Amino acid sequence: MQVQNSNLLAPNPPYKAVNLGNWLVVEGWMEQPSLFDGIVNKDLLDGNQVQLMSTKFHTFLAAEDGGGAAIVANRTSASGWETFKLWRVNDSSFNFRVFNKKFVGLNNQGGGNTIVAFSDSPSNQDTFQIIRNNDDPFKIRIKASNGLFLQVESQTSVRASYQGTSWDENDPSVFRMNVINKLDGEYQLTNGYGLAKAPQVLRDHWNSYITEDDFIFMSQNGLNAVRIPVGWWIAQDPNPPKPFVGGSLAALDNAFTWAQNHGMKVIVDLHAVEGSQNGNSHSGTRDGYIEWGDSYIPQTVSVIDFLAKRFGNHPNLGGIELMNEPQGVNLDSLKKYYKAGYDAWLQQCSP
């Protein structure tokens, strides 16, 4: 590797820059072979949407009224109420989130074992095991926390009360699972691998996906800046909240060193904010719901404050982007945040 003069002056705007996507914030669509290939049941990650059809009745499970009521099996076609978002607990256990954000669970009051969608947050009674057929992975049975399988007793009665083991199409506990939408962001990757494997997977990725050789190539071919997306969890590195893992801050530090070595600027882009500003995989969302709003402003400003403290006076900082693609949030909340974020920047970086 040829190292250029470390005293090179970084340019002033305008910049001719490239976006270093999928480095410090995972965007699964950008890479082949995929980082996700080593995950067991990689098609059943957080936020993936599934529809479940009874093979006996040829009807779909549905959250009556979109949630807050019983789970039924009386729809011959599937749409919003018949679609469930997965929250992954481990390789084979999941929570099912319905249209109005309630969670499917076991209502065993009176020993009824009926399946309902009442919970605002999942507990053990809202956790189910998906058991896939060895010959057909989209033919499944669902085991509830009571150890029994879900069965469709009638179009209006779905209960966790079945003990059989048959995979026959006429068995009331057998379902056909359609996976209709997938997310492939940082949350899906880290929670998919789990804390035992995710740190090494990402460490290997950070160390190889972008290197100093790339900065040499860029600087020698007319580029004078890079935009680097980061996630909100970088401010809590090296011990971010689960399932995120530490290490991206060290990689960003390396980028500033390489930029300084080769006369380039770094634009730090807060690409993923807690609560998600757009529901896209690269916003760090668990399941695609847009939750960011006024209540998240203080936390998001604290990330800007952290970045400004660490990099604000670095000669190779080109700027900090306060939020990437916030098309899903309230404009008044966004204006409030932009002012608070800018004030945090000024407080740290004013002469």
Short mmCIF file of C-alpha atoms in Angstrom, two decimals:
data_model
loop_
_atom_site.label_atom_id
_atom_site.label_comp_id
_atom_site.label_asym_id
_atom_site.label_seq_id
_atom_site.Cartn_x
_atom_site.Cartn_y
_atom_site.Cartn_z
CA MET A 1 0.00 0.00 0.00
CA GLN A 2 1.32 3.42 -0.95
CA VAL A 3 0.73 6.02 1.76
CA GLN A 4 0.54 9.61 0.58
CA ASN A 5 1.83 12.68 2.40
CA SER A 6 0.00 12.92 5.74
CA ASN A 7 0.21 16.72 5.62
CA LEU A 8 -2.01 17.04 2.54
CA LEU A 9 -4.60 19.76 2.99
CA ALA A 10 -8.22 18.65 2.67
CA PRO A 11 -10.27 20.64 0.16
CA ASN A 12 -13.01 23.11 0.84
CA PRO A 13 -16.46 22.77 -0.79
CA PRO A 14 -17.70 21.98 -3.32
CA TYR A 15 -16.90 18.32 -2.82
CA LYS A 16 -16.72 15.55 -5.34
CA ALA A 17 -17.71 12.71 -3.04
CA VAL A 18 -18.82 9.10 -2.94
CA ASN A 19 -21.19 7.48 -0.46
CA LEU A 20 -19.66 4.54 1.45
CA GLY A 21 -22.95 2.72 1.95
CA ASN A 22 -23.19 -0.71 3.59
CA TRP A 23 -19.99 -0.19 5.56
CA LEU A 24 -20.94 1.11 9.02
CA VAL A 25 -24.70 0.75 8.49
CA VAL A 26 -25.72 -2.54 6.87
CA GLU A 27 -27.75 -2.36 3.64
CA GLY A 28 -28.19 -5.95 2.53
CA TRP A 29 -29.23 -5.12 -1.04
CA MET A 30 -25.80 -3.64 -1.76
CA GLU A 31 -23.64 -6.73 -1.34
CA GLN A 32 -23.21 -10.13 -2.99
CA PRO A 33 -22.37 -12.60 -1.55
CA SER A 34 -24.52 -11.45 1.31
CA LEU A 35 -23.48 -10.95 4.92
CA PHE A 36 -26.77 -12.67 5.77
CA ASP A 37 -25.89 -16.01 4.16
CA GLY A 38 -24.69 -17.61 7.42
CA ILE A 39 -27.90 -16.94 9.37
CA VAL A 40 -30.15 -19.91 10.18
CA ASN A 41 -33.65 -19.24 8.80
CA LYS A 42 -32.35 -16.10 7.09
CA ASP A 43 -35.76 -15.57 5.49
CA LEU A 44 -37.33 -15.20 8.95
CA LEU A 45 -35.61 -12.08 10.24
CA ASP A 46 -37.01 -9.18 12.24
CA GLY A 47 -39.60 -7.23 10.32
CA ASN A 48 -40.13 -9.86 7.65
CA GLN A 49 -43.83 -10.15 6.86
CA VAL A 50 -45.59 -13.49 6.71
CA GLN A 51 -49.07 -14.68 5.80
CA LEU A 52 -50.32 -17.99 7.17
CA MET A 53 -52.89 -20.13 5.36
CA SER A 54 -54.56 -23.17 6.92
CA THR A 55 -53.94 -26.08 4.57
CA LYS A 56 -57.15 -27.73 5.77
CA PHE A 57 -59.52 -24.78 5.36
CA HIS A 58 -57.57 -22.81 2.70
CA THR A 59 -58.15 -19.63 4.70
CA PHE A 60 -55.67 -17.18 6.20
CA LEU A 61 -55.08 -16.35 9.82
CA ALA A 62 -56.17 -12.77 10.49
CA ALA A 63 -56.09 -10.30 13.37
CA GLU A 64 -59.72 -9.29 13.73
CA ASP A 65 -60.07 -5.48 13.55
CA GLY A 66 -56.33 -5.32 12.84
CA GLY A 67 -55.57 -6.28 16.45
CA GLY A 68 -57.07 -5.98 19.91
CA ALA A 69 -59.30 -9.00 19.36
CA ALA A 70 -59.12 -12.70 18.54
CA ILE A 71 -57.11 -14.31 15.77
CA VAL A 72 -59.47 -15.91 13.27
CA ALA A 73 -59.09 -17.92 10.07
CA ASN A 74 -61.91 -16.74 7.85
CA ARG A 75 -60.20 -14.88 4.98
CA THR A 76 -59.79 -16.46 1.56
CA SER A 77 -57.26 -13.81 0.51
CA ALA A 78 -54.60 -11.93 2.44
CA SER A 79 -53.97 -8.22 2.94
CA GLY A 80 -53.12 -6.02 5.96
CA TRP A 81 -54.99 -7.80 8.74
CA GLU A 82 -53.74 -11.15 7.46
CA THR A 83 -50.08 -10.08 7.53
CA PHE A 84 -47.82 -10.55 10.55
CA LYS A 85 -44.45 -8.89 11.17
CA LEU A 86 -41.87 -11.09 12.84
CA TRP A 87 -39.83 -10.22 15.89
CA ARG A 88 -37.09 -12.82 16.07
CA VAL A 89 -36.30 -14.26 19.52
CA ASN A 90 -33.88 -16.93 18.30
CA ASP A 91 -33.39 -19.16 15.24
CA SER A 92 -36.84 -20.74 15.56
CA SER A 93 -38.85 -18.65 18.05
CA PHE A 94 -40.71 -15.47 17.17
CA ASN A 95 -43.27 -12.88 18.16
CA PHE A 96 -45.96 -11.95 15.64
CA ARG A 97 -46.89 -8.24 15.40
CA VAL A 98 -50.18 -7.37 13.74
CA PHE A 99 -51.53 -4.42 11.76
CA ASN A 100 -52.15 -2.07 14.72
CA LYS A 101 -48.85 -3.03 16.43
CA LYS A 102 -50.35 -5.47 18.94
CA PHE A 103 -48.68 -8.85 19.49
CA VAL A 104 -50.26 -12.24 19.01
CA GLY A 105 -50.40 -14.26 22.21
CA LEU A 106 -51.95 -17.07 24.17
CA ASN A 107 -55.04 -16.18 26.19
CA ASN A 108 -55.32 -19.05 28.64
CA GLN A 109 -57.79 -17.48 31.03
CA GLY A 110 -60.16 -20.24 32.04
CA GLY A 111 -57.99 -22.79 30.26
CA GLY A 112 -59.26 -21.68 26.87
CA ASN A 113 -55.89 -21.37 25.12
CA THR A 114 -57.37 -19.08 22.48
CA ILE A 115 -55.08 -17.03 20.26
CA VAL A 116 -55.54 -13.26 20.49
CA ALA A 117 -53.71 -10.02 19.65
CA PHE A 118 -53.88 -7.94 22.83
CA SER A 119 -50.31 -7.21 24.00
CA ASP A 120 -48.50 -3.92 23.45
CA SER A 121 -45.13 -5.58 24.16
CA PRO A 122 -44.27 -9.27 23.85
CA SER A 123 -43.86 -11.66 26.78
CA ASN A 124 -43.30 -15.41 27.03
CA GLN A 125 -46.98 -16.03 26.29
CA ASP A 126 -46.57 -14.10 23.05
CA THR A 127 -43.63 -16.20 21.82
CA PHE A 128 -44.14 -19.00 19.31
CA GLN A 129 -41.90 -21.60 17.71
CA ILE A 130 -42.09 -22.03 13.94
CA ILE A 131 -41.38 -25.63 12.99
CA ARG A 132 -40.64 -26.11 9.29
CA ASN A 133 -41.20 -29.27 7.31
CA ASN A 134 -37.90 -30.86 6.27
CA ASP A 135 -39.02 -31.32 2.66
CA ASP A 136 -40.98 -28.07 2.30
CA PRO A 137 -39.74 -25.19 4.50
CA PHE A 138 -42.85 -23.11 3.82
CA LYS A 139 -45.08 -25.80 5.26
CA ILE A 140 -45.08 -25.10 8.98
CA ARG A 141 -46.58 -25.81 12.37
CA ILE A 142 -46.63 -23.25 15.18
CA LYS A 143 -46.01 -24.25 18.80
CA ALA A 144 -47.27 -21.96 21.57
CA SER A 145 -45.72 -21.35 24.99
CA ASN A 146 -47.96 -24.04 26.52
CA GLY A 147 -46.19 -26.68 24.41
CA LEU A 148 -49.20 -27.27 22.16
CA PHE A 149 -49.66 -26.46 18.48
CA LEU A 150 -51.96 -23.84 17.01
CA GLN A 151 -54.90 -25.38 15.21
CA VAL A 152 -57.79 -23.96 13.25
CA GLU A 153 -60.87 -25.49 14.85
CA SER A 154 -63.19 -23.39 12.72
CA GLN A 155 -63.00 -20.15 10.79
CA THR A 156 -63.63 -18.20 14.00
CA SER A 157 -61.68 -20.36 16.45
CA VAL A 158 -57.88 -20.64 16.54
CA ARG A 159 -56.45 -22.26 19.66
CA ALA A 160 -53.17 -23.65 20.98
CA SER A 161 -54.59 -27.05 21.84
CA TYR A 162 -53.22 -29.62 19.39
CA GLN A 163 -50.79 -32.43 20.26
CA GLY A 164 -50.54 -34.35 16.97
CA THR A 165 -47.43 -34.58 14.78
CA SER A 166 -48.94 -35.10 11.32
CA TRP A 167 -47.90 -33.04 8.28
CA ASP A 168 -50.98 -34.06 6.31
CA GLU A 169 -52.67 -31.24 4.37
CA ASN A 170 -55.92 -31.98 6.20
CA ASP A 171 -54.30 -31.58 9.60
CA PRO A 172 -55.75 -28.49 11.36
CA SER A 173 -52.32 -27.53 12.74
CA VAL A 174 -50.54 -27.29 9.38
CA PHE A 175 -50.08 -23.92 7.66
CA ARG A 176 -48.66 -22.67 4.40
CA MET A 177 -46.36 -19.69 5.11
CA ASN A 178 -45.84 -16.95 2.53
CA VAL A 179 -42.96 -14.54 3.18
CA ILE A 180 -44.05 -11.40 1.33
CA ASN A 181 -41.61 -8.70 2.44
CA LYS A 182 -38.13 -8.72 3.92
CA LEU A 183 -35.88 -6.30 5.78
CA ASP A 184 -32.09 -6.55 5.52
CA GLY A 185 -30.57 -3.91 7.78
CA GLU A 186 -28.25 -3.78 10.77
CA TYR A 187 -30.93 -4.91 13.23
CA GLN A 188 -31.80 -7.94 11.11
CA LEU A 189 -28.15 -8.94 10.71
CA THR A 190 -27.09 -8.58 14.33
CA ASN A 191 -30.21 -10.14 15.84
CA GLY A 192 -30.12 -12.88 13.20
CA TYR A 193 -26.61 -13.98 14.10
CA GLY A 194 -26.99 -13.22 17.80
CA LEU A 195 -24.40 -11.85 20.19
CA ALA A 196 -22.23 -14.96 19.89
CA LYS A 197 -21.55 -14.50 16.16
CA ALA A 198 -22.54 -10.98 15.10
CA PRO A 199 -19.47 -9.16 16.53
CA GLN A 200 -17.03 -11.26 14.50
CA VAL A 201 -19.15 -11.06 11.33
CA LEU A 202 -19.24 -7.27 11.50
CA ARG A 203 -15.62 -6.92 12.57
CA ASP A 204 -14.52 -8.88 9.52
CA HIS A 205 -16.83 -6.75 7.36
CA TRP A 206 -15.59 -3.42 8.73
CA ASN A 207 -11.96 -4.45 8.28
CA SER A 208 -12.33 -5.57 4.66
CA TYR A 209 -15.23 -3.73 3.00
CA ILE A 210 -13.47 -0.34 3.02
CA THR A 211 -9.71 0.00 3.57
CA GLU A 212 -7.05 2.69 3.20
CA ASP A 213 -6.37 1.38 -0.30
CA ASP A 214 -9.85 2.61 -1.24
CA PHE A 215 -9.01 6.11 -0.02
CA ILE A 216 -5.81 6.06 -2.06
CA PHE A 217 -7.75 5.01 -5.15
CA MET A 218 -10.43 7.66 -4.62
CA SER A 219 -7.96 10.47 -4.02
CA GLN A 220 -5.98 9.49 -7.11
CA ASN A 221 -9.10 9.45 -9.27
CA GLY A 222 -10.61 12.86 -8.69
CA LEU A 223 -12.64 12.39 -5.49
CA ASN A 224 -11.98 14.70 -2.57
CA ALA A 225 -14.58 13.58 0.00
CA VAL A 226 -16.54 10.61 1.29
CA ARG A 227 -19.98 10.42 2.90
CA ILE A 228 -20.10 7.77 5.61
CA PRO A 229 -23.49 6.61 6.95
CA VAL A 230 -23.54 5.76 10.68
CA GLY A 231 -26.21 4.49 13.06
CA TRP A 232 -27.40 6.10 16.30
CA TRP A 233 -25.82 3.27 18.30
CA ILE A 234 -22.32 4.53 17.41
CA ALA A 235 -22.67 7.09 20.23
CA GLN A 236 -22.82 4.21 22.74
CA ASP A 237 -19.87 2.31 21.32
CA PRO A 238 -18.26 -0.01 22.48
CA ASN A 239 -21.38 -1.25 24.31
CA PRO A 240 -24.47 -0.26 22.31
CA PRO A 241 -27.93 -1.60 23.16
CA LYS A 242 -28.64 -5.14 21.98
CA PRO A 243 -28.67 -6.47 19.36
CA PHE A 244 -26.25 -3.88 17.94
CA VAL A 245 -22.56 -4.55 18.47
CA GLY A 246 -19.62 -2.26 19.13
CA GLY A 247 -16.79 -1.48 16.76
CA SER A 248 -18.15 0.91 14.15
CA LEU A 249 -16.67 3.92 15.98
CA ALA A 250 -13.14 2.55 15.60
CA ALA A 251 -13.79 2.06 11.89
CA LEU A 252 -14.98 5.68 11.60
CA ASP A 253 -11.83 6.83 13.41
CA ASN A 254 -9.82 4.92 10.81
CA ALA A 255 -11.69 6.69 8.02
CA PHE A 256 -10.70 10.09 9.41
CA THR A 257 -7.07 8.97 9.62
CA TRP A 258 -7.13 7.73 6.04
CA ALA A 259 -8.83 10.91 4.87
CA GLN A 260 -6.13 12.96 6.56
CA ASN A 261 -3.41 10.82 4.98
CA HIS A 262 -4.81 11.38 1.49
CA GLY A 263 -6.22 14.91 1.52
CA MET A 264 -9.93 14.09 1.69
CA LYS A 265 -12.90 15.26 3.73
CA VAL A 266 -15.40 13.10 5.63
CA ILE A 267 -19.13 13.88 5.75
CA VAL A 268 -20.65 11.93 8.64
CA ASP A 269 -24.25 11.00 7.82
CA LEU A 270 -26.61 10.04 10.67
CA HIS A 271 -28.30 7.44 8.51
CA ALA A 272 -30.21 5.49 11.16
CA VAL A 273 -31.98 7.20 14.08
CA GLU A 274 -33.59 5.49 17.03
CA GLY A 275 -37.28 4.99 16.28
CA SER A 276 -36.69 5.00 12.50
CA GLN A 277 -37.36 8.06 10.37
CA ASN A 278 -38.49 6.24 7.23
CA GLY A 279 -39.11 2.54 7.98
CA ASN A 280 -36.40 1.40 5.59
CA SER A 281 -33.93 -1.35 6.46
CA HIS A 282 -31.03 1.10 6.55
CA SER A 283 -32.74 3.20 9.24
CA GLY A 284 -31.94 0.53 11.83
CA THR A 285 -35.60 -0.38 12.25
CA ARG A 286 -36.67 -3.69 13.75
CA ASP A 287 -39.91 -4.10 11.84
CA GLY A 288 -40.44 -1.16 9.48
CA TYR A 289 -42.73 0.96 11.65
CA ILE A 290 -41.84 4.67 11.75
CA GLU A 291 -41.74 5.65 15.43
CA TRP A 292 -39.43 8.71 15.39
CA GLY A 293 -41.00 11.95 16.62
CA ASP A 294 -40.77 14.56 19.38
CA SER A 295 -40.04 12.00 22.09
CA TYR A 296 -36.92 10.86 20.22
CA ILE A 297 -35.48 14.34 19.61
CA PRO A 298 -33.34 14.50 22.81
CA GLN A 299 -31.78 11.11 22.12
CA THR A 300 -31.05 11.96 18.48
CA VAL A 301 -29.56 15.32 19.42
CA SER A 302 -27.29 13.50 21.88
CA VAL A 303 -25.87 11.51 18.94
CA ILE A 304 -25.09 14.76 17.08
CA ASP A 305 -23.53 16.12 20.26
CA PHE A 306 -21.33 13.02 20.50
CA LEU A 307 -20.22 13.25 16.87
CA ALA A 308 -19.54 16.98 17.17
CA LYS A 309 -17.43 16.48 20.30
CA ARG A 310 -15.39 13.74 18.71
CA PHE A 311 -14.94 15.06 15.19
CA GLY A 312 -16.06 18.71 15.16
CA ASN A 313 -12.56 20.15 15.27
CA HIS A 314 -10.96 17.53 13.06
CA PRO A 315 -9.43 19.25 10.02
CA ASN A 316 -10.84 16.59 7.72
CA LEU A 317 -14.48 16.85 8.79
CA GLY A 318 -16.57 18.05 5.87
CA GLY A 319 -19.85 18.14 7.77
CA ILE A 320 -22.41 16.20 9.79
CA GLU A 321 -25.71 15.29 8.14
CA LEU A 322 -28.37 15.55 10.84
CA MET A 323 -30.67 12.86 9.43
CA ASN A 324 -30.89 10.80 6.26
CA GLU A 325 -34.11 10.69 4.23
CA PRO A 326 -36.64 11.68 6.92
CA GLN A 327 -39.62 11.42 4.58
CA GLY A 328 -41.75 9.53 7.09
CA VAL A 329 -41.73 12.03 9.95
CA ASN A 330 -43.77 15.07 10.95
CA LEU A 331 -42.35 18.29 9.48
CA ASP A 332 -42.78 20.30 12.69
CA SER A 333 -40.89 17.63 14.65
CA LEU A 334 -38.17 17.65 12.02
CA LYS A 335 -37.78 21.44 12.20
CA LYS A 336 -37.55 21.24 15.99
CA TYR A 337 -34.88 18.58 15.73
CA TYR A 338 -32.88 20.40 13.06
CA LYS A 339 -32.67 23.51 15.25
CA ALA A 340 -31.69 21.50 18.32
CA GLY A 341 -29.13 19.49 16.34
CA TYR A 342 -27.62 22.63 14.83
CA ASP A 343 -27.42 24.24 18.28
CA ALA A 344 -25.63 21.15 19.61
CA TRP A 345 -23.15 21.43 16.75
CA LEU A 346 -22.52 25.13 17.44
CA GLN A 347 -22.03 24.49 21.15
CA GLN A 348 -19.29 21.95 20.46
CA CYS A 349 -17.64 23.51 17.43
CA SER A 350 -17.87 27.29 17.74
CA PRO A 351 -14.50 29.04 18.17
#
